[in-house]
Coordinates of C-alpha atoms in Angstrom, one line a residue:
Chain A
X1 CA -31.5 -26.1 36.1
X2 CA -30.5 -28.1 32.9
X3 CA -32.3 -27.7 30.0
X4 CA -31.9 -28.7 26.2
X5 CA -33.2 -26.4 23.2
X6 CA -33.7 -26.4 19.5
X7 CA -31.5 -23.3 18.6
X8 CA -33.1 -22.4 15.3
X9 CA -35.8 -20.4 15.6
X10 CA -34.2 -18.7 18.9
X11 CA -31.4 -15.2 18.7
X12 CA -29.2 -17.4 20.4
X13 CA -29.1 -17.0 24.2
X14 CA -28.9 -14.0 25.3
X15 CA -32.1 -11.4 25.8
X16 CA -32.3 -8.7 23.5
X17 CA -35.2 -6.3 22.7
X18 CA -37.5 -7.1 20.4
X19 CA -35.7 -11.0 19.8
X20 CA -37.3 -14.6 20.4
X21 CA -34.5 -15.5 22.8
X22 CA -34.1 -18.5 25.2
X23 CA -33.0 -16.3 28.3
X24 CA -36.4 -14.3 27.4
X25 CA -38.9 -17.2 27.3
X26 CA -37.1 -18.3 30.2
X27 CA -37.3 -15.0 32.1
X28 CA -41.2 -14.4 30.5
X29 CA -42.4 -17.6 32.3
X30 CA -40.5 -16.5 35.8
X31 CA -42.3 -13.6 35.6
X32 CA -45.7 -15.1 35.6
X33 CA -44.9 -17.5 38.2
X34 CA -43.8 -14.6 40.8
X35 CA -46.9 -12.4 39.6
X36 CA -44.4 -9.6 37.7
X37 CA -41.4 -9.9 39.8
X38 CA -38.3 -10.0 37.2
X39 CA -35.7 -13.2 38.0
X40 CA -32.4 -12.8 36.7
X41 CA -31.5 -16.1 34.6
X42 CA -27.9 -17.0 34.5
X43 CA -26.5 -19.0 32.3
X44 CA -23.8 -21.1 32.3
X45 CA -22.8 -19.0 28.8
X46 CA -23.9 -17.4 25.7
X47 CA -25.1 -19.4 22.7
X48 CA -25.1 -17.7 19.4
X49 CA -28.5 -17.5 16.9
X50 CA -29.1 -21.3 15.5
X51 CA -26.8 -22.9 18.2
X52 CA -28.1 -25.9 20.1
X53 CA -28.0 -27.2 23.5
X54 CA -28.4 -30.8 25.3
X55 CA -27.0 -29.4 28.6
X56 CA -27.3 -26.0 29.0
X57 CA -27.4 -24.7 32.5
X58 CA -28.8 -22.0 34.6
X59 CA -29.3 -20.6 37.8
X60 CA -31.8 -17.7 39.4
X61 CA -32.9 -17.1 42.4
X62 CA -36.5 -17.8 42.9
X63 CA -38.0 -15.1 45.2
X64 CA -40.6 -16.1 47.8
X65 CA -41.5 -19.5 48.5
X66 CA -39.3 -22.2 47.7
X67 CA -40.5 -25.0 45.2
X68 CA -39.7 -28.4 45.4
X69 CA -37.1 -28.7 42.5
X70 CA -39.3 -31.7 40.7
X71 CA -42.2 -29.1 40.8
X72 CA -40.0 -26.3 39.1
X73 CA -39.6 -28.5 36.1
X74 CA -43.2 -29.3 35.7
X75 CA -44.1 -26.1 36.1
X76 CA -41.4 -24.3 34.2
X77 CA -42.3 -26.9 31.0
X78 CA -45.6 -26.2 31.2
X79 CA -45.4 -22.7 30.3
X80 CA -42.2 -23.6 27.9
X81 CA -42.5 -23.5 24.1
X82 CA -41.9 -26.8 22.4
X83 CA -38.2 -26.1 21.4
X84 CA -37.4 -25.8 25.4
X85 CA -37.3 -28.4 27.6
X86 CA -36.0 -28.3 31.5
X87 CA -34.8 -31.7 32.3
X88 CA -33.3 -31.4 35.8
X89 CA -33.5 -28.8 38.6
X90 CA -31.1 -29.1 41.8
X91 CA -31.2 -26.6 44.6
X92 CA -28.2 -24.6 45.1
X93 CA -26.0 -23.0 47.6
X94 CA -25.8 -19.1 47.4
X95 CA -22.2 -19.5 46.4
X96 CA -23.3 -21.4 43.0
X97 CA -23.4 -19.5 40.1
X98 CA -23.8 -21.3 36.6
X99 CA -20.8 -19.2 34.9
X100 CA -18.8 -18.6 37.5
X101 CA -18.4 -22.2 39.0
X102 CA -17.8 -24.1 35.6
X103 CA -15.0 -26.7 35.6
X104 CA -15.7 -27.1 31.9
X105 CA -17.3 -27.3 28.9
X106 CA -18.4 -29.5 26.6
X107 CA -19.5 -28.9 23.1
X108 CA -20.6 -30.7 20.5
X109 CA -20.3 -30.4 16.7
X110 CA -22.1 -32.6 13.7
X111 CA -21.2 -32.5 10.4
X112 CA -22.8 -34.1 7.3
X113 CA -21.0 -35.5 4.7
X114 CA -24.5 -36.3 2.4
X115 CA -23.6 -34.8 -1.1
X116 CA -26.9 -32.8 -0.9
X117 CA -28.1 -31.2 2.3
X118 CA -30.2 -33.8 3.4
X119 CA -33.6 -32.1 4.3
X120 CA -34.2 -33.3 8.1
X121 CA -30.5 -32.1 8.8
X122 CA -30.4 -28.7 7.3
X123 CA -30.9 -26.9 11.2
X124 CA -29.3 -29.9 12.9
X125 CA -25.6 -30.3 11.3
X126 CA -23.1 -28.4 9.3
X127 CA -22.3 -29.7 5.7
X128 CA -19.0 -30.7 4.3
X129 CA -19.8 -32.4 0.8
X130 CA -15.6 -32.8 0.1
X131 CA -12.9 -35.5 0.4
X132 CA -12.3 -36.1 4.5
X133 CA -9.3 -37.5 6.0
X134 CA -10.6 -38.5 9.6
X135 CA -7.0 -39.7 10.3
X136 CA -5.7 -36.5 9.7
X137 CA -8.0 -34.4 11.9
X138 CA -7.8 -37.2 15.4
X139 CA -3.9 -36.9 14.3
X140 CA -4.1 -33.1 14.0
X141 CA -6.4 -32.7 16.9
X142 CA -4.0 -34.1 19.7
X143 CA -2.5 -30.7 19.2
X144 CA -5.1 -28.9 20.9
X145 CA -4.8 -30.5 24.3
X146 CA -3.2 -28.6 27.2
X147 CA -3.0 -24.9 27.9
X148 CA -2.5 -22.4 25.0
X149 CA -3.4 -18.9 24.2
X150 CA -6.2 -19.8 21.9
X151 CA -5.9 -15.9 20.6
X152 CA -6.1 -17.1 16.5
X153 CA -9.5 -19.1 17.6
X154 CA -10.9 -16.6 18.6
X155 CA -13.6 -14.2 16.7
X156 CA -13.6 -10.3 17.4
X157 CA -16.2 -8.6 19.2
X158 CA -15.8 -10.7 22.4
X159 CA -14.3 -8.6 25.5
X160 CA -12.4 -11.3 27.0
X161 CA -8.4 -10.3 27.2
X162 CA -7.4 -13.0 28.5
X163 CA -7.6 -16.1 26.2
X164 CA -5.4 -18.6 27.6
X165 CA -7.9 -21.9 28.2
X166 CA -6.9 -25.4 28.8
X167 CA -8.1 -28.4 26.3
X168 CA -9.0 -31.1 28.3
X169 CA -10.4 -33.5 25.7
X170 CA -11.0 -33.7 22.0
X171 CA -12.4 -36.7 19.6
X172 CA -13.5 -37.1 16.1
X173 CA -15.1 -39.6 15.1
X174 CA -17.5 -40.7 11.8
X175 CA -21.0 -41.6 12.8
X176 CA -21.4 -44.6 10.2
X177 CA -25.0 -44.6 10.5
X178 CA -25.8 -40.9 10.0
X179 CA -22.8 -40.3 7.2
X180 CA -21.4 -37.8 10.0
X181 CA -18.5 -36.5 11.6
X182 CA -19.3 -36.3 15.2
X183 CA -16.7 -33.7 17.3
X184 CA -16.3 -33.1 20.7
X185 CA -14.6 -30.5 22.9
X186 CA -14.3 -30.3 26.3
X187 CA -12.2 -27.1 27.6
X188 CA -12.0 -25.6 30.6
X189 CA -13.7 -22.3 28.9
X190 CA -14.2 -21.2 25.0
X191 CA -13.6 -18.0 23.4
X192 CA -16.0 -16.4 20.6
X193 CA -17.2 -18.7 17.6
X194 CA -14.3 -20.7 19.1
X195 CA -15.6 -24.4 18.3
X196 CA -17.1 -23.2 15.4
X197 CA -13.3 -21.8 14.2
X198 CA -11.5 -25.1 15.8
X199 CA -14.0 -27.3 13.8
X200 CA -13.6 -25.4 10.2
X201 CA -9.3 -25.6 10.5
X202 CA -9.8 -29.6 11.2
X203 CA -12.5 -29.9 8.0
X204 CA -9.4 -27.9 6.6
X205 CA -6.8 -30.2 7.7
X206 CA -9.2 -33.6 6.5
X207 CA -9.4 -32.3 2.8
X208 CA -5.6 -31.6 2.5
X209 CA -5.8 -27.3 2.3
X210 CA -3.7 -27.3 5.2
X211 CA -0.9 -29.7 6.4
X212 CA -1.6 -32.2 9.4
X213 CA 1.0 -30.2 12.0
X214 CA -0.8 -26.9 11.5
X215 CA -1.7 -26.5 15.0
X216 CA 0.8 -25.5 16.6
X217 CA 2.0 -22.7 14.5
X218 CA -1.7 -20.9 14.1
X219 CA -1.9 -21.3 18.0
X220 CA 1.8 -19.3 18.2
X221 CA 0.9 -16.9 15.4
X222 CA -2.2 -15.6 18.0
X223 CA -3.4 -14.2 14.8
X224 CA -7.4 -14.5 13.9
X225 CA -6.2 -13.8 10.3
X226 CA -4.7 -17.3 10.3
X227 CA -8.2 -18.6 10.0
X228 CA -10.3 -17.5 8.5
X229 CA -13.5 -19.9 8.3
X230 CA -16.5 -20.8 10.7
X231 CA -18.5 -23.6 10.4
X232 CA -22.0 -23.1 10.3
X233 CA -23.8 -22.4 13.5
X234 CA -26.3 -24.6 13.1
X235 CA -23.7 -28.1 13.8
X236 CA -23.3 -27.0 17.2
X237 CA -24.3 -28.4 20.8
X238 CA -23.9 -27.4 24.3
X239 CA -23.6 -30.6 25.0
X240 CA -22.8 -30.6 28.6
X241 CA -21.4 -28.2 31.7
X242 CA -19.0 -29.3 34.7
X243 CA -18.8 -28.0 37.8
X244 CA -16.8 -30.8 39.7
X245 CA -13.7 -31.7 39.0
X246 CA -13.7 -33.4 34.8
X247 CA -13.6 -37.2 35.4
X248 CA -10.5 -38.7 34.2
X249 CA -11.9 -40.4 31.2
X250 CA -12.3 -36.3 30.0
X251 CA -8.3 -35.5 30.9
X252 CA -6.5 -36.5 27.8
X253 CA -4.3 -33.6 28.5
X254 CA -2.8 -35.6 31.6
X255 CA -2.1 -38.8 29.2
Chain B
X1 CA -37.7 -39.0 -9.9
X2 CA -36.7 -40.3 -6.0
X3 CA -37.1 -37.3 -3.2
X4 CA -37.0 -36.9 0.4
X5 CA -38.7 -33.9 2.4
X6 CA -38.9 -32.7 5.7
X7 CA -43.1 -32.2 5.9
X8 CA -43.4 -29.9 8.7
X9 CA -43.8 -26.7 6.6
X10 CA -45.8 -27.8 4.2
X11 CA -49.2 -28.4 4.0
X12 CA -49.1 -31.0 2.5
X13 CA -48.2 -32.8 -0.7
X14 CA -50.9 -32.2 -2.9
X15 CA -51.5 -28.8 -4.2
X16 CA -54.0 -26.3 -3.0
X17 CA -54.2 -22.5 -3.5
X18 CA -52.2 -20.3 -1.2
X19 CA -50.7 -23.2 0.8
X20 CA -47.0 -24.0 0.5
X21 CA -47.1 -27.9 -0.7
X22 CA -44.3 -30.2 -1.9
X23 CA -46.2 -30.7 -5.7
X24 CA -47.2 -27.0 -5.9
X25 CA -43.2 -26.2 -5.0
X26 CA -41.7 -28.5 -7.3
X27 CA -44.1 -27.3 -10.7
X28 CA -43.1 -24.0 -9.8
X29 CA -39.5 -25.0 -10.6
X30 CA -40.5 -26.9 -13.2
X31 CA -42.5 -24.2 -15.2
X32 CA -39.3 -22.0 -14.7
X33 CA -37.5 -24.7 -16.3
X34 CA -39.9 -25.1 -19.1
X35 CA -40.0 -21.2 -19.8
X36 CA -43.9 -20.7 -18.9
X37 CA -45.6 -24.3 -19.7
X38 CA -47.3 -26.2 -16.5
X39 CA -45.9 -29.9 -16.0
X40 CA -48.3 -31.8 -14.1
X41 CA -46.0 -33.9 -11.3
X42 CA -48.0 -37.0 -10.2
X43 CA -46.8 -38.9 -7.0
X44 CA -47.1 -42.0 -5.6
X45 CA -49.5 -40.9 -3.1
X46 CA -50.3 -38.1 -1.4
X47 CA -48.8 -37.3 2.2
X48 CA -50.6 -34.9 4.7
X49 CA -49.7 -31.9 6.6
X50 CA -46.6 -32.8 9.0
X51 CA -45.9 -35.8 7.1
X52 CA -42.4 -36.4 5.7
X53 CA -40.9 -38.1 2.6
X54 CA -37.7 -40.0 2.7
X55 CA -38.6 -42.1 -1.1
X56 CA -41.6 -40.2 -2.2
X57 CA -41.4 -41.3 -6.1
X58 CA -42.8 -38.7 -8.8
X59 CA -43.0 -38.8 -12.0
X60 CA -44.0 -36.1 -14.9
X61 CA -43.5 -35.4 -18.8
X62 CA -40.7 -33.4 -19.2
X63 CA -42.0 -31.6 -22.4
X64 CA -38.9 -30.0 -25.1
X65 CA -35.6 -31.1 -25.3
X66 CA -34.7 -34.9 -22.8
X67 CA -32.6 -33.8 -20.0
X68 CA -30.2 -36.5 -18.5
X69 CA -31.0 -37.8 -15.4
X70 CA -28.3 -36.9 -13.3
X71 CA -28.5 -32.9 -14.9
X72 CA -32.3 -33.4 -14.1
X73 CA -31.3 -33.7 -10.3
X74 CA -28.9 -30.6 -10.2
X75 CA -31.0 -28.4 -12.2
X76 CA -34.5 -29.3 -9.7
X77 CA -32.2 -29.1 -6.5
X78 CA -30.4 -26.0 -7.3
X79 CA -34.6 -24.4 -7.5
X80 CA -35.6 -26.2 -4.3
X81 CA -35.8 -25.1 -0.6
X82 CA -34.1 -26.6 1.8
X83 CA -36.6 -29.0 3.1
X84 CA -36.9 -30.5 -0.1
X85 CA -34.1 -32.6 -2.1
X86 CA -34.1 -35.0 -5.2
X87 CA -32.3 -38.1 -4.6
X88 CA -32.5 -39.5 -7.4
X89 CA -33.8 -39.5 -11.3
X90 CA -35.1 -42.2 -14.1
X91 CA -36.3 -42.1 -17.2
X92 CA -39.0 -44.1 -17.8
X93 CA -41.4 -45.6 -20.3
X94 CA -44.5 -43.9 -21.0
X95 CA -46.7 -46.9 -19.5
X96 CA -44.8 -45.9 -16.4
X97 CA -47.4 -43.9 -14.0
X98 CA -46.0 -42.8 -9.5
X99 CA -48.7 -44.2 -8.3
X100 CA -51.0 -46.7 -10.7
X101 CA -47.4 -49.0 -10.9
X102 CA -47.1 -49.0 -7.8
X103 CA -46.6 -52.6 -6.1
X104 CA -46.0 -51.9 -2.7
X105 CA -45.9 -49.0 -0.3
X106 CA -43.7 -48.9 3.2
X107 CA -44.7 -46.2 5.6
X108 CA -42.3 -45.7 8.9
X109 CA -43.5 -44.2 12.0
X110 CA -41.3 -43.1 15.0
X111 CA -42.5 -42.8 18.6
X112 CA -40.7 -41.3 20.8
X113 CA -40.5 -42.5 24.7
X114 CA -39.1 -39.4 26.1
X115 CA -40.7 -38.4 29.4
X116 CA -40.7 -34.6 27.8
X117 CA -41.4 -33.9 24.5
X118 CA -37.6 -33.9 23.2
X119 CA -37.3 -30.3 21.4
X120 CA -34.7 -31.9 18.8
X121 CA -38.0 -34.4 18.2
X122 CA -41.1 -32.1 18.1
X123 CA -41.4 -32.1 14.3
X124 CA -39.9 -35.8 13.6
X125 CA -42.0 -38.4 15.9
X126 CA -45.0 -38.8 17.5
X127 CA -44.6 -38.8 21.6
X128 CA -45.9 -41.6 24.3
X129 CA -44.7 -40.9 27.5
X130 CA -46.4 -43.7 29.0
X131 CA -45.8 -47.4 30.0
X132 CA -45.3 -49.8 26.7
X133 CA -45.0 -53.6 26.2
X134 CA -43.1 -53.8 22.9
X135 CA -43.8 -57.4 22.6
X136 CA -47.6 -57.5 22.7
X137 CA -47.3 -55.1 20.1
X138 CA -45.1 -57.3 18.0
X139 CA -47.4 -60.4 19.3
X140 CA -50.4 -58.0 17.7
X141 CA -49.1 -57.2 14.5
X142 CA -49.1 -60.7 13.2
X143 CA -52.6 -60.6 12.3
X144 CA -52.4 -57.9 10.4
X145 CA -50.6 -59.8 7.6
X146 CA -52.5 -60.9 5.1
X147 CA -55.2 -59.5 2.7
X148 CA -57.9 -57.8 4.8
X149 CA -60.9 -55.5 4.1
X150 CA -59.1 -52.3 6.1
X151 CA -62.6 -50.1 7.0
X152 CA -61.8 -50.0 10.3
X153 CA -58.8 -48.2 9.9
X154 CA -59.7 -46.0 7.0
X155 CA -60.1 -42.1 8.0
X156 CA -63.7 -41.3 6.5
X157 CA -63.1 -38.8 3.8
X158 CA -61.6 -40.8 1.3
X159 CA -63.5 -41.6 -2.0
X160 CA -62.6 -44.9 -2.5
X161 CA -64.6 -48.0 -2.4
X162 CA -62.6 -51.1 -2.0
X163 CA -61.2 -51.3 1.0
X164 CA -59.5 -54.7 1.0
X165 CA -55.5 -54.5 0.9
X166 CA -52.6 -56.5 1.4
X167 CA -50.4 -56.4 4.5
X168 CA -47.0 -57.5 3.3
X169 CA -44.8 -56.8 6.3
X170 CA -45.2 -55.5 9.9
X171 CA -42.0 -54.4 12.4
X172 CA -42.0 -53.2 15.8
X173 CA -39.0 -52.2 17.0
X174 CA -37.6 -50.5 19.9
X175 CA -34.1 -48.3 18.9
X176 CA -32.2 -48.1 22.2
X177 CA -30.5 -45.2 21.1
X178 CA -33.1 -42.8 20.5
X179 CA -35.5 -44.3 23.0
X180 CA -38.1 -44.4 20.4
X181 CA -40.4 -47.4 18.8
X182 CA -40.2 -47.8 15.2
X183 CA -43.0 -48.9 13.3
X184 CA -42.8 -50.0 9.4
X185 CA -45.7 -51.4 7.4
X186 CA -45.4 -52.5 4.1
X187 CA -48.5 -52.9 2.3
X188 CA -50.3 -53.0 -1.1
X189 CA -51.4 -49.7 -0.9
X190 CA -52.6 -47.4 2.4
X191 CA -56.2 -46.3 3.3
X192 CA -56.6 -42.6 4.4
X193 CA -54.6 -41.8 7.5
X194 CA -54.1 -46.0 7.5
X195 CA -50.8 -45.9 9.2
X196 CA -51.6 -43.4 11.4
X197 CA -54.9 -45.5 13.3
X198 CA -53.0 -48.4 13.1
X199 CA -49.9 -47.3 14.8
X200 CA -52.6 -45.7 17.5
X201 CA -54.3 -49.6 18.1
X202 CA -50.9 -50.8 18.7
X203 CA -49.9 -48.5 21.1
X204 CA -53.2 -49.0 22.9
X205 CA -52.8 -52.7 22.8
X206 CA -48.6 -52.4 24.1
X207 CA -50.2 -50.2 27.1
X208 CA -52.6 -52.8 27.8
X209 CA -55.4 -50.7 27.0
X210 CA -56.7 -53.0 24.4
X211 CA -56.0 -57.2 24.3
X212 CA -53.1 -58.3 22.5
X213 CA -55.3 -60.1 20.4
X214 CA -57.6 -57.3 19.6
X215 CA -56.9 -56.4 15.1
X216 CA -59.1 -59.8 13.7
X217 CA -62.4 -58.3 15.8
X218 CA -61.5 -55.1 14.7
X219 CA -60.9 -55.5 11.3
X220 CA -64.4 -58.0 11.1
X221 CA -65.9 -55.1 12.5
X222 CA -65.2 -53.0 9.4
X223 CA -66.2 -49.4 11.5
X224 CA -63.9 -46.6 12.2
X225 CA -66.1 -46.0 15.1
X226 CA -63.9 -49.2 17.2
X227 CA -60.8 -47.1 16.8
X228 CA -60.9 -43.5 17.6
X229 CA -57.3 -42.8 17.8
X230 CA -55.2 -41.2 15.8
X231 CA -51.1 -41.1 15.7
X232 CA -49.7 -37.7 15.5
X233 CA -48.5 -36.9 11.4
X234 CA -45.2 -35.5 12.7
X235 CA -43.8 -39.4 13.3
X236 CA -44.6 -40.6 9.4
X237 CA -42.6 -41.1 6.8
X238 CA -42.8 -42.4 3.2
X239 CA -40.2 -44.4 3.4
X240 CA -40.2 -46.4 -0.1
X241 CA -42.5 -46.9 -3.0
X242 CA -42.0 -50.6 -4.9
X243 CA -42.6 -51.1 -8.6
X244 CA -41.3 -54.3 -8.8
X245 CA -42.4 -57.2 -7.0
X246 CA -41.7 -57.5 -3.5
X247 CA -38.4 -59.0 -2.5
X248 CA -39.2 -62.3 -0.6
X249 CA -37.6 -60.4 3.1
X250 CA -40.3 -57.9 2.9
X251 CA -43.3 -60.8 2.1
X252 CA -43.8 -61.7 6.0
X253 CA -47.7 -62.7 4.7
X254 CA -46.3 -65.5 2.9
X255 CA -44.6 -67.4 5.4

């Protein structure tokens, strides 16, 4: 199932005790629908307290009788609270799994350059009230694509050893309209507070603190101590997940 | 002084005990700033519960020492939460009053089409998910230019008398984007929950519920009783108060 949510009255994701998380109200409302039967909900990944998503995914398998997958969306909504909303369902094979068979990722990040936080984007965006060089960060960004040990971009605590991941895709972009710098990442997997660390070093790179070729040294240094910002959680977007093969629009890495 | 808000948390802008309101927040700050003495903040109107601000205009006697304008901003913003900010500051003459020099008010309301109720939306628009003719609505609008006694569209509860007002400007306007209808109304001033019934006829009328040619009856009528809709408060907006005289774009009733 895909579904979008408001991250900023949910814990993130994942359940915990005691926590208003999505994985919870999502597991709640299976339980009334099988009469008390718990349905593990799998998602396509973890995101943090105040992060959004536009196309999260998840998979469970639904015990006794099957439901038609336009009925599992009515009837999932219905018992969802208004930052939840389920906007497709697709029946799976047993082999699916909405971790496990991701192609890639897509995230999303917003940041507002209004001098004052502007009221209806204070959940919605991070805030960068400073001189931006937009040129600098698309130039700066190129170095991102391909296949790199994205070790410095990574935040402790996670337990993944391995942090090798290719960038397929990235673009920056100012949203004239909103007075907002609009980035997007598509990767074939992110580490810990990864976007969120990516997206600080290029707001880094656009005010001049840090010259337009940094890139490629922080990503050889594999040292978090290189970087040592975050953008706020509250810019960011699931924004979409792959599980065939990334058009070729999405495979900058290729050009 | 020029402020936006974000109106789902507060009840409100007028003040009332124990509820969290935009004039109750913003005298706080100010009797902070005046070491103890209460500064009565009149506004241009008052906006419900839900309702948001994006040129609410206030104005007050700043009693002690004159603060510039632009240090009147910082020092109110630095005190404000997060859904509220100041835009923008003048000082004034005395014969200067929010809302008896007012010349025009323009109230914006969003609609969104969404099949769901968009969880990014909940708290910004109202929501119909059913079938809409923009251009009967636009075709409707016409006749509400002009000066007309307004009954009809009047919420009963307010005290005042005369109910003839001036419609300066209607739009209807579909934003492909967002898959929402925007709705702006300029007028001389707005009966009680005004914008609200009105936007409600229209969508009746653009679902074909009512004839496109449906406002003269209703507005000879002069009884709330022929309109017994209401448009949600979460899709309102102040959008701009005028003390000067219209600019000629924005006087559709002249044409």
């Amino acid at each position: 199932m895909t579904m979008a949510y408001d991250g900023h009255l949910f814990h993130g994701f994942q359940m915990q005790p005691n926590q208003r998380t999505v994985q919870g109200t999502v597991e709640q409302a299976l339980i009334k629908m099988t009469k008390g039967k718990r349905v593990i909900v799998e998602g396509s990944g973890r995101t943090d307290s105040g992060v959004h998503a536009i196309g999260q995914v998840i998979h469970f398998d639904y015990p006794g009788n099957q439901i038609p997958a336009n009925k599992m969306i009515l009837a999932l909504n219905s018992m969802m609270p208004m930052d939840i909303i389920f906007n497709d369902c697709e029946i799976v094979n047993e082999d699916f799994h909405a971790r496990y068979s991701i192609k890639g990722k897509w995230y999303r990040y917003r940041v507002s350059l209004d001098h004052f936080v502007n009221p209806f984007k204070r959940f919605y965006t991070g805030h960068y009230p400073y001189p931006i060089d937009i040129q600098k960060m698309q130039e700066a960004a190129k170095d991102l694509l391909g296949t790199h040990d994205f070790t410095s971009f990574a935040a402790s605590g996670g337990q993944i050893i391995n942090k090798v991941r290719t960038m397929y895709y990235v673009n920056v972009e100012k949203d004239e309209k909103e007075n907002e710098i609009v980035f997007d990442f598509i990767c074939s997997g992110f580490l810990y507070n990864m976007v969120r660390i990516l997206v600080a070093t290029l707001l880094e790179i656009g005010n001049g603190k840090r010259p337009v070729n940094d890139f490629p040294r922080i990503i050889k240094a594999k040292d978090r101590q290189e970087v040592r910002e975050t953008a706020q959680a509250s810019g960011l977007y699931l924004y979409h997940v792959f599980y065939d093969e990334l058009p070729k629009k999405y495979r900058q890495d290729l050009e």
